[in-house]
XYZ file of C-alpha atoms in Angstrom:
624
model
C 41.753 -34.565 -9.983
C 43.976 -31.744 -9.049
C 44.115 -28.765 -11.960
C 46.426 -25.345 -12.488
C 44.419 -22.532 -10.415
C 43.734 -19.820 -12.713
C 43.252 -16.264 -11.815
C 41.267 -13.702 -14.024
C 41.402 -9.676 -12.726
C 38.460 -7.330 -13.513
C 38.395 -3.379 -14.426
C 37.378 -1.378 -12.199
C 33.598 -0.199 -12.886
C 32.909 3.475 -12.614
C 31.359 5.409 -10.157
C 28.357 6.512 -11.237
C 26.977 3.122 -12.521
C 23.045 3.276 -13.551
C 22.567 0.903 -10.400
C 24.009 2.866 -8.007
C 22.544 6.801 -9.830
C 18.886 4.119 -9.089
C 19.383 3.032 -5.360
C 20.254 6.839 -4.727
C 17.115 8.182 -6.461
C 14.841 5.235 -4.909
C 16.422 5.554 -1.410
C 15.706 9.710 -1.503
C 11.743 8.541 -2.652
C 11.909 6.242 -0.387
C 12.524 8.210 2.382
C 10.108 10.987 1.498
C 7.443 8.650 1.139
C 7.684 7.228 4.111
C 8.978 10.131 6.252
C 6.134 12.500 4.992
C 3.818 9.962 6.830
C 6.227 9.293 10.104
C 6.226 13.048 10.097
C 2.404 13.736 10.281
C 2.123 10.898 12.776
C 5.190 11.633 15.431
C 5.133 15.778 14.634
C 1.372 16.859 14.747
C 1.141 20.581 14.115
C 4.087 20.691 12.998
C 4.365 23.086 10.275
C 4.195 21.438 6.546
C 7.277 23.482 5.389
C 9.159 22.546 8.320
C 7.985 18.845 7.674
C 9.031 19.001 4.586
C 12.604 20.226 5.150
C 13.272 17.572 7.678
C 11.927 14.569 5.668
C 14.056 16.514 2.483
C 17.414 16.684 5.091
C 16.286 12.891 6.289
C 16.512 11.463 2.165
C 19.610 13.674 1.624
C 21.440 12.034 4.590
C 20.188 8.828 3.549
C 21.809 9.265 -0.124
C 24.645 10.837 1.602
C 25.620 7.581 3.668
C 25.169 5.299 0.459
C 27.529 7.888 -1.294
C 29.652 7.615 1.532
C 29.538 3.752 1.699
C 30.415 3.576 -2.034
C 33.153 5.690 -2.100
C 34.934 3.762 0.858
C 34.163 0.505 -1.038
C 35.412 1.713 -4.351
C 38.622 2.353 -2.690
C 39.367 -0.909 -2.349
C 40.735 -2.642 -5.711
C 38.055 -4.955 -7.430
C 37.975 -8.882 -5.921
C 39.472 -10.897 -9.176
C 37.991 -14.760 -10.022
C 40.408 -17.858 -8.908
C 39.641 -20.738 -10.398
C 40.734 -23.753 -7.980
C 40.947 -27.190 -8.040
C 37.444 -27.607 -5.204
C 35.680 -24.337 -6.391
C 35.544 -21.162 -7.332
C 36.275 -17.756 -5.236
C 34.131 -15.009 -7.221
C 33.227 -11.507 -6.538
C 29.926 -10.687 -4.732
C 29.237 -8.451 -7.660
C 30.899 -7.093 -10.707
C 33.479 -4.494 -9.074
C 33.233 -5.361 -5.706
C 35.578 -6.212 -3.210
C 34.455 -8.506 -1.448
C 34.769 -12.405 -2.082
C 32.730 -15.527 -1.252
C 33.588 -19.443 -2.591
C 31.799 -21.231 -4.508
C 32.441 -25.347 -4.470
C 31.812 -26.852 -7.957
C 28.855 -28.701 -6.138
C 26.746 -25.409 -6.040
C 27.024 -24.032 -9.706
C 23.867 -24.887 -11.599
C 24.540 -22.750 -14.717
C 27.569 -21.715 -16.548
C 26.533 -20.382 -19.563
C 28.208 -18.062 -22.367
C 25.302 -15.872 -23.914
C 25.657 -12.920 -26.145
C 28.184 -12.219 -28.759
C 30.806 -9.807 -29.550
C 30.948 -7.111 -27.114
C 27.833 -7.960 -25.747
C 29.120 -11.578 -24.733
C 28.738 -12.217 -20.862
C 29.352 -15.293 -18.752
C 25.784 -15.752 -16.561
C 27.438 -17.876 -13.562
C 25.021 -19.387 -10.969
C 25.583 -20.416 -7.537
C 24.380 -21.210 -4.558
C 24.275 -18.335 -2.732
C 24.109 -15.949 -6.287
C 23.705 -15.769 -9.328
C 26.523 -13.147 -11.453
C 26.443 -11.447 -14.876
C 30.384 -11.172 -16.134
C 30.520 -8.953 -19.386
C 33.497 -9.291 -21.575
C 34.127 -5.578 -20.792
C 34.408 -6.269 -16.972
C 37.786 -8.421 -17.412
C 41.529 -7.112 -18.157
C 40.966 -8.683 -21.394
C 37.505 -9.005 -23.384
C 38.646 -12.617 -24.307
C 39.177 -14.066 -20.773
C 35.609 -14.026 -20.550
C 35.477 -17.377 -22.528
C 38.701 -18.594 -20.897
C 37.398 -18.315 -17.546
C 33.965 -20.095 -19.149
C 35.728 -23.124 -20.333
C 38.137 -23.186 -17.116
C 35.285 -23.529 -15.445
C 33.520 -26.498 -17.639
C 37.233 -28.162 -17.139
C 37.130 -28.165 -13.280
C 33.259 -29.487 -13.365
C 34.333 -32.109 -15.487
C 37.165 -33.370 -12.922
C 34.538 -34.125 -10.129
C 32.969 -37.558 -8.951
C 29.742 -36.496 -10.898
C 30.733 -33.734 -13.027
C 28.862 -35.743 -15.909
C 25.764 -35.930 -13.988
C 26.297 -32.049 -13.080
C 26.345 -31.011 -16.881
C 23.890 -33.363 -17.950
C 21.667 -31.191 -15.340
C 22.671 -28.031 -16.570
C 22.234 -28.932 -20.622
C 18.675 -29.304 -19.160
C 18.298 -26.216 -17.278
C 19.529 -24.360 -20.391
C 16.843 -26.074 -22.279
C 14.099 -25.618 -19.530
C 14.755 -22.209 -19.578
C 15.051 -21.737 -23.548
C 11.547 -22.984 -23.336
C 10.059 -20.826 -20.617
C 11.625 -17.801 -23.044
C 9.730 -19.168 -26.109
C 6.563 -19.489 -24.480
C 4.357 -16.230 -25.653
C 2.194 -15.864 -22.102
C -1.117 -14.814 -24.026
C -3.288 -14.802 -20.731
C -0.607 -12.207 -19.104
C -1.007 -9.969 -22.168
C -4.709 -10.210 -21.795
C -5.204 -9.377 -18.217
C -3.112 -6.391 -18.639
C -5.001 -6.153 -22.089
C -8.280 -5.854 -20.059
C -7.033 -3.649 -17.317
C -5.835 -1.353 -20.027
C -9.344 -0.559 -21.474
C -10.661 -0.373 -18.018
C -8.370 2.352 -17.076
C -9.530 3.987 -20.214
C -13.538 3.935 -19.380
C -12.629 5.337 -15.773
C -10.946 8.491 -17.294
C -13.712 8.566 -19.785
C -16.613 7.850 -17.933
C -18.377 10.407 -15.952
C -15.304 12.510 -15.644
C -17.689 14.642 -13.638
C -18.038 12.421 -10.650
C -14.888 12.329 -8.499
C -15.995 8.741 -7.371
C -16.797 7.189 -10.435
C -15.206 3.983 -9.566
C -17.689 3.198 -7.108
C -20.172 3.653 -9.803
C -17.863 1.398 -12.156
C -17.797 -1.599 -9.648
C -15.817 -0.457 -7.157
C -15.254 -3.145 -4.127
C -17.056 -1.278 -1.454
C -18.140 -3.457 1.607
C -21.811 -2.249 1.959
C -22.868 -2.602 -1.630
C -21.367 -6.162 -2.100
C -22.933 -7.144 0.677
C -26.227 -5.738 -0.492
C -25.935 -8.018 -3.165
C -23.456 -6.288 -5.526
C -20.862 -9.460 -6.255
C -20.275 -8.437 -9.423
C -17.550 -5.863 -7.584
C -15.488 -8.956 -6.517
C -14.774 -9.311 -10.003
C -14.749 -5.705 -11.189
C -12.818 -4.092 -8.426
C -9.749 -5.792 -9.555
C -9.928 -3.993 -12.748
C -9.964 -0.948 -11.780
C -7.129 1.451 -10.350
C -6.511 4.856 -8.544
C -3.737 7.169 -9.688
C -1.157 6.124 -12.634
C 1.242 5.102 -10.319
C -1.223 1.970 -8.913
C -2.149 1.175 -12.103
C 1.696 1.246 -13.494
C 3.013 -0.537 -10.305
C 0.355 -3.047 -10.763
C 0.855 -3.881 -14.290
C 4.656 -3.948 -14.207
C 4.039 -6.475 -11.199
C 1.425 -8.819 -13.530
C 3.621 -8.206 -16.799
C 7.219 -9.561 -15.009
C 5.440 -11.727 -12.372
C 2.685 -13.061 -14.340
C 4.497 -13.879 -17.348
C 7.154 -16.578 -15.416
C 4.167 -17.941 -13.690
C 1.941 -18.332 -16.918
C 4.841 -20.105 -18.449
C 5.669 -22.302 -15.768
C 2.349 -23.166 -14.750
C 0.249 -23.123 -18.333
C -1.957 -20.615 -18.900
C -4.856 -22.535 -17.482
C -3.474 -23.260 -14.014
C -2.191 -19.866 -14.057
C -5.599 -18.453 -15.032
C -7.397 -20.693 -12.650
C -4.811 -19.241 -9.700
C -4.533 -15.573 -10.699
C -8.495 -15.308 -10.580
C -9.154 -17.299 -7.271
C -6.808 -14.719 -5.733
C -8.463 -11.673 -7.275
C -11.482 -12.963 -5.669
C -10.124 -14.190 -2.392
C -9.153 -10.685 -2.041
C -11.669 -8.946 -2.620
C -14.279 -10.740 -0.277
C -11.339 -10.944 2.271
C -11.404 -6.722 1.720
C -15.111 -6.895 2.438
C -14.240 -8.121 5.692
C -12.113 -5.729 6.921
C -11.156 -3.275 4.937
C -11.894 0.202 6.609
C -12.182 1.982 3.719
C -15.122 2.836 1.343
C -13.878 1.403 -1.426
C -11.374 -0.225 -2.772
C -9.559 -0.952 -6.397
C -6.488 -2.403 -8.136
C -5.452 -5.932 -9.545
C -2.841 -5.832 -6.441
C -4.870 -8.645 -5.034
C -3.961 -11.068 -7.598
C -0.641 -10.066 -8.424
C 0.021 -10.875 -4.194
C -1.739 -14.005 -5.226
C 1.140 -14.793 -7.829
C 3.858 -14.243 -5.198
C 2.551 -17.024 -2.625
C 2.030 -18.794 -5.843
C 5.674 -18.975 -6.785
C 6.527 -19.253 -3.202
C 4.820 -22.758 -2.931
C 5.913 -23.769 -6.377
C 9.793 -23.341 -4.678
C 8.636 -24.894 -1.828
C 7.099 -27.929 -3.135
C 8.690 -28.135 -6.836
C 12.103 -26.446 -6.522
C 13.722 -29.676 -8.319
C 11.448 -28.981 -11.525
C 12.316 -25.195 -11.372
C 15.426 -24.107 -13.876
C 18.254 -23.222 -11.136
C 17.968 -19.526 -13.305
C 14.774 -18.985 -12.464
C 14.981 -19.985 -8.881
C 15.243 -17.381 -6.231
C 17.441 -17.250 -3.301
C 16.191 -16.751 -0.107
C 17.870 -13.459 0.073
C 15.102 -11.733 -2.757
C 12.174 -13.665 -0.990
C 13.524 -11.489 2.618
C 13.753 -8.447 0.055
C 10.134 -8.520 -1.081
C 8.587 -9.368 2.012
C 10.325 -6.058 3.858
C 8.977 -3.903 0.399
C 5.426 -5.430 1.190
C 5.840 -4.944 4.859
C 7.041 -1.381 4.817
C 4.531 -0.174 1.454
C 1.705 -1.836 3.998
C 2.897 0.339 6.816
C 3.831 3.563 5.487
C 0.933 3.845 3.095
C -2.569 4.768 4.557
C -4.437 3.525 2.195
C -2.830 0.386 0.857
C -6.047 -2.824 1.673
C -3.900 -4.717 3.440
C -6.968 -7.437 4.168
C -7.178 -7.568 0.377
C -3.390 -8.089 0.049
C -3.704 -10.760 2.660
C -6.598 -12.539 1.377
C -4.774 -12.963 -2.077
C -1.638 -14.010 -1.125
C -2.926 -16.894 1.090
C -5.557 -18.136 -1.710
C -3.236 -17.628 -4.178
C -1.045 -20.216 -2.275
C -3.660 -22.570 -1.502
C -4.594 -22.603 -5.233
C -1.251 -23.450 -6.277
C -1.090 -26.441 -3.523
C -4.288 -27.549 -4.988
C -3.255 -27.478 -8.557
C 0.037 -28.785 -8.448
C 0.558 -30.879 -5.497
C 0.306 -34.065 -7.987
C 1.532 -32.310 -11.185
C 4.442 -29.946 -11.096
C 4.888 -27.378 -12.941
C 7.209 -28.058 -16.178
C 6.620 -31.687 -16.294
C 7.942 -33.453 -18.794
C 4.882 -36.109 -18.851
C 2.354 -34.697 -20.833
C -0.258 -32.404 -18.979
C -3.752 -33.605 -18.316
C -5.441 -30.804 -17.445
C -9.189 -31.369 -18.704
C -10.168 -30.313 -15.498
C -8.449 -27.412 -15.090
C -9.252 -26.330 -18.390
C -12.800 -26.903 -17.256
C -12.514 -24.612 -14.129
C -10.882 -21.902 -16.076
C -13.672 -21.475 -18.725
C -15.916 -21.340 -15.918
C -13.765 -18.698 -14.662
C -13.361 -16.732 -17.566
C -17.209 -17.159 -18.206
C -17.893 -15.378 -13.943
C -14.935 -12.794 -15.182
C -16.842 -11.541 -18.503
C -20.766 -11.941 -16.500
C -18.886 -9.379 -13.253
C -17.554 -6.949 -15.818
C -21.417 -7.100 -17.791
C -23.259 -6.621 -14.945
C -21.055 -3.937 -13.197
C -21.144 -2.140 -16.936
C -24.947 -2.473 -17.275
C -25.609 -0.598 -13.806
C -23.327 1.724 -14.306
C -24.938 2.524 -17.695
C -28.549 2.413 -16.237
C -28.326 3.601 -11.927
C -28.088 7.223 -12.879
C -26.359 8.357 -9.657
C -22.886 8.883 -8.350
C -20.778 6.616 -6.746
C -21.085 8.156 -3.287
C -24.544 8.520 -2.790
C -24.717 4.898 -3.893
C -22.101 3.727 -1.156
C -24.461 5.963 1.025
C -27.534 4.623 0.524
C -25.970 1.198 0.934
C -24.595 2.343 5.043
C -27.767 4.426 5.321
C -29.451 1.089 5.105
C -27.186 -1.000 6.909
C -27.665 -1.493 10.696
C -23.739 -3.432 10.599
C -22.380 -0.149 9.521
C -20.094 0.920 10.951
C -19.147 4.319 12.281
C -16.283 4.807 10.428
C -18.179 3.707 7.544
C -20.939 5.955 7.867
C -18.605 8.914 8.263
C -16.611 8.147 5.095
C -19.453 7.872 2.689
C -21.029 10.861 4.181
C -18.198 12.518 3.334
C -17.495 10.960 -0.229
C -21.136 13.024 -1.295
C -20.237 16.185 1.074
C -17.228 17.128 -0.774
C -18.333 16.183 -4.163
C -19.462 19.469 -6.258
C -22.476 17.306 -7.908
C -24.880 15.987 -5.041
C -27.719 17.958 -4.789
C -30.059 18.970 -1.723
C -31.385 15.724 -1.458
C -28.223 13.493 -1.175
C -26.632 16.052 0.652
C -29.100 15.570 3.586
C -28.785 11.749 3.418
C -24.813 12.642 4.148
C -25.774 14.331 7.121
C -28.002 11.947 8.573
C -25.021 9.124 7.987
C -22.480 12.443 9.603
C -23.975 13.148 12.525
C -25.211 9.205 13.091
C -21.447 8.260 13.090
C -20.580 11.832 15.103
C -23.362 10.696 18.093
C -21.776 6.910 18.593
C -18.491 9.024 18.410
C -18.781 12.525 20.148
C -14.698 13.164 20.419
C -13.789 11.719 16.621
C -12.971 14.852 15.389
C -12.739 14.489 11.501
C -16.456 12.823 12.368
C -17.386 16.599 13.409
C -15.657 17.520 10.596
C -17.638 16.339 8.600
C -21.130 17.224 9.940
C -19.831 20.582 9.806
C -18.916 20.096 5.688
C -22.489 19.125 5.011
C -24.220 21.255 6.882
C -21.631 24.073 4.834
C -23.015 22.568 1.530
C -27.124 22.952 2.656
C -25.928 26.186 3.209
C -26.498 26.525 7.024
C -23.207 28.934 7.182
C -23.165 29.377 10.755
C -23.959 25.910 12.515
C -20.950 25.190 9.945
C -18.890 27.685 11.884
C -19.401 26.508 14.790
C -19.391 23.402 15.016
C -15.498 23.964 12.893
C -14.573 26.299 15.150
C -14.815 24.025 18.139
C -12.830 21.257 16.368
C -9.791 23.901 15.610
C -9.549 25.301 18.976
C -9.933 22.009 20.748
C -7.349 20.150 22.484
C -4.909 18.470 22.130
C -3.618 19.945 19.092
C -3.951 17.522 16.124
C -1.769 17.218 13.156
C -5.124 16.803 11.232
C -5.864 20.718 12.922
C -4.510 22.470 9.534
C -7.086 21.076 7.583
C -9.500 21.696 10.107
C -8.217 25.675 10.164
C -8.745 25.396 6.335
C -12.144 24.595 6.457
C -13.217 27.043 8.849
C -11.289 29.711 6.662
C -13.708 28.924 3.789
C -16.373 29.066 5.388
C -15.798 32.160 7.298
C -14.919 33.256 3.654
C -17.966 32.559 2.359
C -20.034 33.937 5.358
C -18.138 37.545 5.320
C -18.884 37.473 1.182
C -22.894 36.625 1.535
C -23.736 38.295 4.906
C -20.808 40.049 6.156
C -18.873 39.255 9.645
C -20.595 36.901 12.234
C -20.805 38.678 15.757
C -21.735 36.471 18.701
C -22.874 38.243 21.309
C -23.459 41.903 22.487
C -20.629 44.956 23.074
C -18.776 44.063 20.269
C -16.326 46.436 19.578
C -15.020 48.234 15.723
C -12.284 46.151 14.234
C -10.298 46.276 11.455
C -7.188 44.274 10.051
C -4.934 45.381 7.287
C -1.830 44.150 5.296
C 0.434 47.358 4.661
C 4.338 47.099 4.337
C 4.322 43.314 4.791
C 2.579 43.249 8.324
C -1.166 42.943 9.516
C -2.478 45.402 11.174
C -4.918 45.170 13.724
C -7.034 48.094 15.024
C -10.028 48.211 17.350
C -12.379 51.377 18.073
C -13.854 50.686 21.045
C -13.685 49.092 24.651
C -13.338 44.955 24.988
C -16.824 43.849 26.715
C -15.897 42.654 30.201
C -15.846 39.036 29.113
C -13.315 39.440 26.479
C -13.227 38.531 23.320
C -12.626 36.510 20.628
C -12.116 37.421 17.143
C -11.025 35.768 13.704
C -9.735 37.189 10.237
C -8.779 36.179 7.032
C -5.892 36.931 4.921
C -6.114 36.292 0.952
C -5.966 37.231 -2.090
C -9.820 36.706 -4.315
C -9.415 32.934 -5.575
C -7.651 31.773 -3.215
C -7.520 29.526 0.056
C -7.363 32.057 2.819
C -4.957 32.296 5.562
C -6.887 32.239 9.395
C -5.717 34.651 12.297
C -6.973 34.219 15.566
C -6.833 37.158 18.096
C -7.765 37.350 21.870
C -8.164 40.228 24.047
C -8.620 40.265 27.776
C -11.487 42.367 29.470
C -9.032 44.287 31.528
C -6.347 45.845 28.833
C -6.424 48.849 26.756
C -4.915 47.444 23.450
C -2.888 49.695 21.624
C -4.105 51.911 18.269
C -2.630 49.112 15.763
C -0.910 46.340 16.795
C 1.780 44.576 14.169
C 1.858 41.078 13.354
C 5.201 40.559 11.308
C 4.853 37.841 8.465
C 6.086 37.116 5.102
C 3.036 38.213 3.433
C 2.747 37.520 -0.353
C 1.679 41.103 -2.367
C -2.160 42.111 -2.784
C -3.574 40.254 0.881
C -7.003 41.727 1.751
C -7.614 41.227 5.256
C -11.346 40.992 6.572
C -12.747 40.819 10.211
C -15.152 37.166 9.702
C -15.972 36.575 13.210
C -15.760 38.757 16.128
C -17.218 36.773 19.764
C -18.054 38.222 23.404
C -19.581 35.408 24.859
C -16.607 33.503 26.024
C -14.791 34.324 28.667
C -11.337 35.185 27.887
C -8.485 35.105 30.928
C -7.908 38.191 32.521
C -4.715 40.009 31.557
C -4.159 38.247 27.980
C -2.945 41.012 25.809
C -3.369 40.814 21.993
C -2.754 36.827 21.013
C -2.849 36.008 17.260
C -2.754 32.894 16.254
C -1.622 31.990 12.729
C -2.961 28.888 10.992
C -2.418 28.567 7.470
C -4.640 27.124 5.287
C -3.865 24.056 3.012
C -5.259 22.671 0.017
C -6.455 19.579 0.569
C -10.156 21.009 0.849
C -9.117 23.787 -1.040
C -11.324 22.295 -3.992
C -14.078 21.830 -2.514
C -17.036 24.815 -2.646
């Protein structure tokens, strides 16, 4: 059984290959994306620009080290393919180094595809599965040498026979999967499509519309609202969910459809939409949540327990190695971790029904069987299915049509009338309807009861304050506003939320100096004035500091914009000089206005001039 070894040498690939131009653009996103939240989390206060040059400096030293680890590996000559009498020793990839063996007893497909100088040997093992263009060898032609070599040395072993008897099958398994057109994939994403469509449509006006579109949000559903189970996982957030998601269901969904049928695979994809969302209702902290992310986490543990329970029925070139399923479980892991916002109860929920389902559904009646299917039953379940799916969508359309009222105050009402609530919830949706331009007097007061309900079980939650102080800005009660701001920003310890916090106060000191002038707090306040001349803020003050001290606040900005917040104190026992010079990069045309000037507190003895810069940011910046 012994046969000639054969060697076959490959060019070497180029540098810049599209894979390797991809991992260094995804590792660079990656680490912004997740360094922008590390950085808020371990640097509070930190300045954004400076956060943003160290997560920048973190992604470039990331793409550095892979540049660095490719150009030490592409230094080395590419690993060439020996064909030996018990195996194979092959290259871990195209180009690469780096050898492993392969014993004829782990190749499940050795197949020639292509044609011309598109023909490629697809070689799968064990351990991996490699593509081998024609263009990758010394010579285009070895590519079918090295394919029938191959055959030759299966061929020679005890069950060789049985072994390509196996993969003819595989080849036609998988020639079928290919041919199957998976309608029900092309659907979903078909329906989630048109949804999209009717959010940007719909009531453009309201900046929660989704709630008012079905939305999953815990309070309503539990009001009686189920239709949102169903509707929630039609909806999305920002293009990139709803692209993420569907390039998940189209790739995902489609090998599941057409290994499972498209009435199992119906039956499991909707269970775990479902299972999802009530699991969300449980414990998602979040108003409201969106996104067909539940079922498409559903598919996974689907296609987990089909490997663990039907790997024999599986063509070897769909299987995957253990290797991708520790790949997508760190992805999942880390997305869940890095990203605020992602429902991880919802992701939860669907992945374990989905799995269930599947063990259900198939325990007795693998997928690809050649027996013919008897699925009356399931067919049964799935019309049933689709029938709940098309009464959800109705229902949540027909109140959206006919409740004329936003999302927010709807998810308010909902917590107003809750005694479960809790405070977390109640802040939130009080501020979903503070912040949005369209709630009138009446709505705006409901926020504020829910506000300063969550702000009483919570006295030191700071963005609860935060909030009380953002309706009570929009009833137009300008100075509790202020106050109740201006604690928050010169509490301690410092926060990294305290920009945002310094932003808010700067509008509404804004708007206070525009309507009424400067707020003074207290008596014996002396003249002061601020100006921006030659790039630097002067300060001036005509007058003596009342014995207490003071306190005083400005802001910077140009009309239309966010403004910038200086904070100045003066002890009671120093003559401060005529002007006193902050030096800034000021942008051209700053107006500087005295907002707040305050003699009640009492300010330590011997503090000269302190200013205190905070600049403002725009994440309330839209907000009036």
């Amino acid at each position: 059984m012994n046969g000639p070894e054969m060697e076959f040498h490959l060019r070497r690939s180029p540098f810049w290959t599209t894979r390797f131009t991809m991992l260094i653009a995804l590792s660079f996103v990656g680490a912004w994306w997740v360094g922008q939240s590390v950085a808020q989390d371990l640097l509070p206060g930190l300045d954004p620009l400076w956060a943003t040059l160290i997560v920048a400096a973190l992604g470039a030293a990331l793409g550095l080290t892979l540049f660095v680890m490719r150009l030490v590996a592409y230094r080395s000559p590419p690993a060439s393919i020996r064909v030996r009498p018990d195996g194979l020793v092959l290259p871990r990839s195209v180009g690469s180094g780096r050898s492993f063996f392969a014993p004829y007893a782990s190749i499940h497909t050795v197949e020639l595809r292509g044609r011309d100088e598109r023909l490629f040997l697809l070689l799968g093992t064990a351990r991996r599965t490699l593509i081998l263009p024609a263009y990758a060898f010394e010579r285009a032609e070895d590519v079918a040498v090295l394919h029938a070599a191959i055959i030759e040395g299966i061929v020679r072993q005890p069950d060789g026979a049985r072994m390509l008897e196996a993969m003819r099958r595989g080849r036609e398994a998988t020639q079928a999967l290919i041919e199957v057109r998976p309608r029900v994939t092309h659907a979903l994403l078909g329906a989630i499509a048109v949804a999209y469509a009717i959010q940007l449509l719909a009531w453009p006006d309201d900046p929660w519309n989704t709630i008012r579109l079905g939305a999953n949000a815990r309070a309503l559903v539990w009001e009686g609202q189920i239709d949102r189970l169903v509707t929630a996982n039609f909806l999305h957030g920002p293009p990139l969910h709803i692209g993420l998601n569907a390039l998940g269901i189209w790739m995902l969904g489609g090998l599941m459809e057409r290994m499972l049928g498209p009435a199992r695979y119906f039956v499991i994809y909707v269970l775990s939409a479902l299972g999802g969302a009530l699991a969300s209702t449980y414990g998602d902290p979040f108003p409201a949540s969106v996104g067909a992310s539940t079922g498409l986490v559903g598919l996974f543990g689907a296609l987990a327990m089909v490997h663990v329970l039907h790997l024999r029925h599986i063509p070897p070139a769909v299987r995957q190695p253990a290797r991708w399923w520790l790949v997508i479980i760190g992805i999942n892991a880390a997305i869940g971790l890095a990203i605020p916002n992602v429902d991880n109860w919802g992701h939860g929920g669907g992945l374990v029904v989905g799995a269930l389902a599947t063990v259900a559904l198939t325990w007795r009646w693998p997928p690809l069987a050649e027996a013919p299917r008897r699925e009356f039953a399931v067919r049964i379940l799935g019309v049933a299915l689709l029938g709940l799916t098309v009464v959800g969508l109705g229902v949540s359309a027909y109140r959206a049509v006919t409740v004329d009222e936003p999302g927010a105050v709807q998810l308010a009402r909902a917590i107003a009338g809750d005694p479960t609530a809790t405070a977390t919830e109640q802040n939130n949706a009080a501020w979903l309807v503070a912040i949005d331009p369209a709630t009138d007097r009446e709505d705006l007061t409901l926020a504020l009861e829910l506000a300063e309900r969550a702000h009483e079980r919570k006295p030191d939650a700071r963005e609860f304050g935060d909030t009380v102080a953002q309706a009570h800005w929009r009833l137009g009660n300008v100075d509790r506003a202020i106050e109740l701001e201006r604690r928050i920003v010169t509490g301690e310890p410092v926060e990294a939320m305290r920009e945002v916090y310094a932003s808010q106060l700067a509008r509404f000191l804004a708007g206070r100096v525009a309507r009424e002038g400067p707020l003074v707090i207290g008596d014996g306040a002396p003249e002061l004035e601020f100006e921006v001349r030659n790039d630097r803020l002067h300060a001036t003050m005509r007058g003596e500091p009342p014995p207490t001290g003071l306190v005083a606040y400005a802001i910077v900005g140009r009309r239309g914009d966010l403004p910038w917040l200086i904070r100045m104190e003066l002890g009671p026992d120093r003559t401060p000089p005529a002007t006193t010079d902050l030096d800034l990069d000021w942008p051209d045309g700053l107006r500087a206005r005295v907002a707040l000037v305050d003699t009640t507190v009492n300010v330590p003895r011997g503090v000269e001039w302190e200013v205190t810069e905070y600049r403002a940011v725009d994440q309330v910046a839209t907000y009036p």
